[in-house]
Amino acid sequence: MSQIGPIFRALMRNKVGALLIALQVAVTMTIIVNAIHLINARGDLMGRSSGLDEANQFYVTSVGYANDFDAPYVIDTDLGGIRQLPSVDDAVQINAIPMSNGGWSMGLQTKAGEGENSVPTALYMTDEHGLNTLDVELIAGENFKATEISYRDRNTRDWPQSVILTEALAKSLFPDLSPTEIVGQTVYIQSNEPLTIIGIMDHLQAPWTGWTTVNHSMLVPNKFDSPYSRYLVRAKPGQREQAIEQVEQFMKQREVGRMVRETETMTQVRMDSYRGDSALQAILWTIIVVLCIITALGIVGLVSFSINRRRRQIGTRRALGAQKADIMSYFLTENVMITSVGVILGIAGSIALNMWLVSSFNLPRLSYIYLPIAMIAMWTIGLFAVWGPALRAAQISPAIATRNV
Amino acid sequence: MWLYYTRLAWLSLKRHPLLSLLMSGAIALGIGAAMTTITINYLMSADPIPEKSDRLFYVQLDNWSPNEPYDEPNEPPDQLTYTDATALKAQAPAQLQTALAQSGGVIEPQGLGKEPFLARLRLTHNDFFTMFNAPFLYGQGWSDSADETGDRSIVLSKSANEEIFAGENSVGRTVRLEGKEFRVVGVLDEWVLKPRFYDVTTGAFNEMEDAYLPFKLKETMELPNSGNTNCWKMPEGEGFKSFLTSECVNFQFWVQLDSAQEKQEYVSFLNAYAEEQKKLGRFPRPLNNRLTDVMGWMEHENVVDDDAEVMMYLSLMFLAVCLLNTIGLLLTKFSFKTGEIALRRAVGATRMQLYQQQLVETVFIGVAGGIGGLILAALGLLGIEYLYGDQVKDLASLNLPLLGIGILLAIISSVLAGAYPTWRTCRIPPASQLKSE
């Protein structure tokens, strides 16, 4: 510690060099803190559960084009056939696929009438196989009955009587009631049309992964009479590939005047949905790693030079009795001092950059836990970088002091 | 003289090969990262139709609910109702104007081994092709009367024509779409708009359509909605008609206005139209019509992805780190040469000459860094393409202006990095250094 004084005075003789390292450390830290913060924020988004059994599910789209295409007939017989397949657990026609970013939303309100407060929700149309195919559990109430399921088309304006809501949606509508109490309550759709809540399911995401109310979903006992129809299929555990093959084969061999579009697994849907997020993570990681390497190499280069320049001084110190450890600790201490200035600037920079990102891009606010972690990381990188050159400095022979240049 | 400086610089660089590599490598990495992200941002924010982007205007009318705006703070809907889209086309005072809608349908190509396929459809008026400079390979857009009657005319994209007619001139032939026969009136040449500015409601960089049909067919063939449909109240009554007369928005509208006066007239027309609709009991909100030109609309719709912008700023900071790194290294290296410089000063070299000599060395590093940076940027863009897939199709490639930006950036960077160390080194008074040695 007694070295700090002389080290500081020596540094003041080469202010610019030291300042440059400090600045470099500061900017590096600013970038790293914010990049890690972004990476984690995206990780949280991607880590949310969809509520599905993604590993075993896939969907397939059928588009009828023949003039005599009979949608309800094809849908019913398709589903009947698919459900019979040995590798299939269950299947359902559904109007939207969770996480696919395309779907329907509606508003629900607890009081009838226009202008009343309305809670947005995604809407999934399924029959009584919906819960099992989606792999969601009822936590209160009951499932749809087979007799309740009706067909609707794009011009149908009214809604079936009963609906099943996610717990999150139910809580938003009735914050004070328990799930069991919410069953049997009436909510209004399209301002005035009453619906009875017959069941509460645990969790199911809306199709839009970036939606603020992504946990608001509801099931409606409808099938959709349209030439364009999607089937969500849940394979028996571990048999997804066989199920895909069997479903495609079954659908393609039926000659009903339709085309079968590509099958997509829920794993792919998730990947596509979060592609931008995982790409951003990969890019930021690359930046962080390269940045650390550059900063470290920069320190190595600068320290090596300054050691070279001071060979005679080092030799003299050694000749006057300084231990190798003293020389090492001189350069390590010098580095810690410079890095510390950088780290202090880095804290200010990190917070400033984050404030700007929050206000310009609506990104989440920085959690301050990252700051001490980044500080330790910067000190470690600094020491790591300076270790080699310092070790070589310590090897300088005392005899060098006596030599002429 | 310059040749001599070059040789000196080369020798000086060679004396510390690792250091030289580190300096130019740092600049290369910085420029590589910056150029990769600048490219993406540049292409995302590119003007898709520079020759007339300030004369094409997107029309917004506020038909939304009296209780709440479509979007805070008091934003009108980003699309129009069918009622308004058709009324504007019929009544508004502009030479060129067109409504647009997305739709989809199955095309059944005739011939052995040809499978039906789901086509992306664009419903529009014939002005569309003129307004947006669509390039025709064969034929042309449909007639005005087809616009009015909803004649089953179709314009195919180049790729659809290849799929259906093996790329032949198919004008006059028929295509089977949604179970109906359509007459081909035109085939477009390769046409890619990035961003596809005329409809960005479902993503600004979506693919172009396979076929274009008269707008009227929406009504007569009851073609399905595609894209976003938003309603603040449910359609009243039964059937498809009730959707078309409802307050649901699903349609876009563009108009070409060539002068300030035309624009003024159009604005007055829109205001009068809105007032008239108010009298009919529609448009319960205060008057809030908008006319926005292409680039204004791209900005309003936030076409440049936030992530891309954030990455660009982070990579510019990254470049700053690389520059600081190089400045530090150069400074130390040059300070090592003070003896040599002082000696040269003492034997008569002017400060300017020394300055030039040091600068040559910096330029060497800068040029190496710049070239390395552009190579790294090309690699970086490949990486982006791999990570994002179709989302960045055609958005991750360097072109001539970008190469220019890259070279400029490299020069600025190396000058920035070299200026201070050079200046400081050359300030050395000759005597002081000679004395101490």
PDB file of N, CA and C in Angstrom, chain A residues 159 182 199 341 396:
ATOM      1  N   TRP A 159     -72.055 -15.189 -29.907  1.00  0.00           N
ATOM      2  CA  TRP A 159     -71.099 -16.100 -29.293  1.00  0.00           C
ATOM      3  C   TRP A 159     -71.808 -17.189 -28.516  1.00  0.00           C
ATOM      4  N   ILE A 182     -65.296 -17.576  -9.180  1.00  0.00           N
ATOM      5  CA  ILE A 182     -65.455 -16.952 -10.502  1.00  0.00           C
ATOM      6  C   ILE A 182     -66.271 -17.856 -11.429  1.00  0.00           C
ATOM      7  N   GLY A 199     -65.374 -22.544 -16.630  1.00  0.00           N
ATOM      8  CA  GLY A 199     -64.149 -23.169 -16.123  1.00  0.00           C
ATOM      9  C   GLY A 199     -63.009 -22.172 -16.085  1.00  0.00           C
ATOM     10  N   VAL A 341     -10.407   3.882 -11.646  1.00  0.00           N
ATOM     11  CA  VAL A 341     -10.917   5.134 -12.220  1.00  0.00           C
ATOM     12  C   VAL A 341     -11.887   4.803 -13.342  1.00  0.00           C
ATOM     13  N   ILE A 396      13.314  -9.090 -14.755  1.00  0.00           N
ATOM     14  CA  ILE A 396      14.425  -8.242 -15.187  1.00  0.00           C
ATOM     15  C   ILE A 396      15.556  -8.315 -14.165  1.00  0.00           C
TER      16      ILE A 396
END
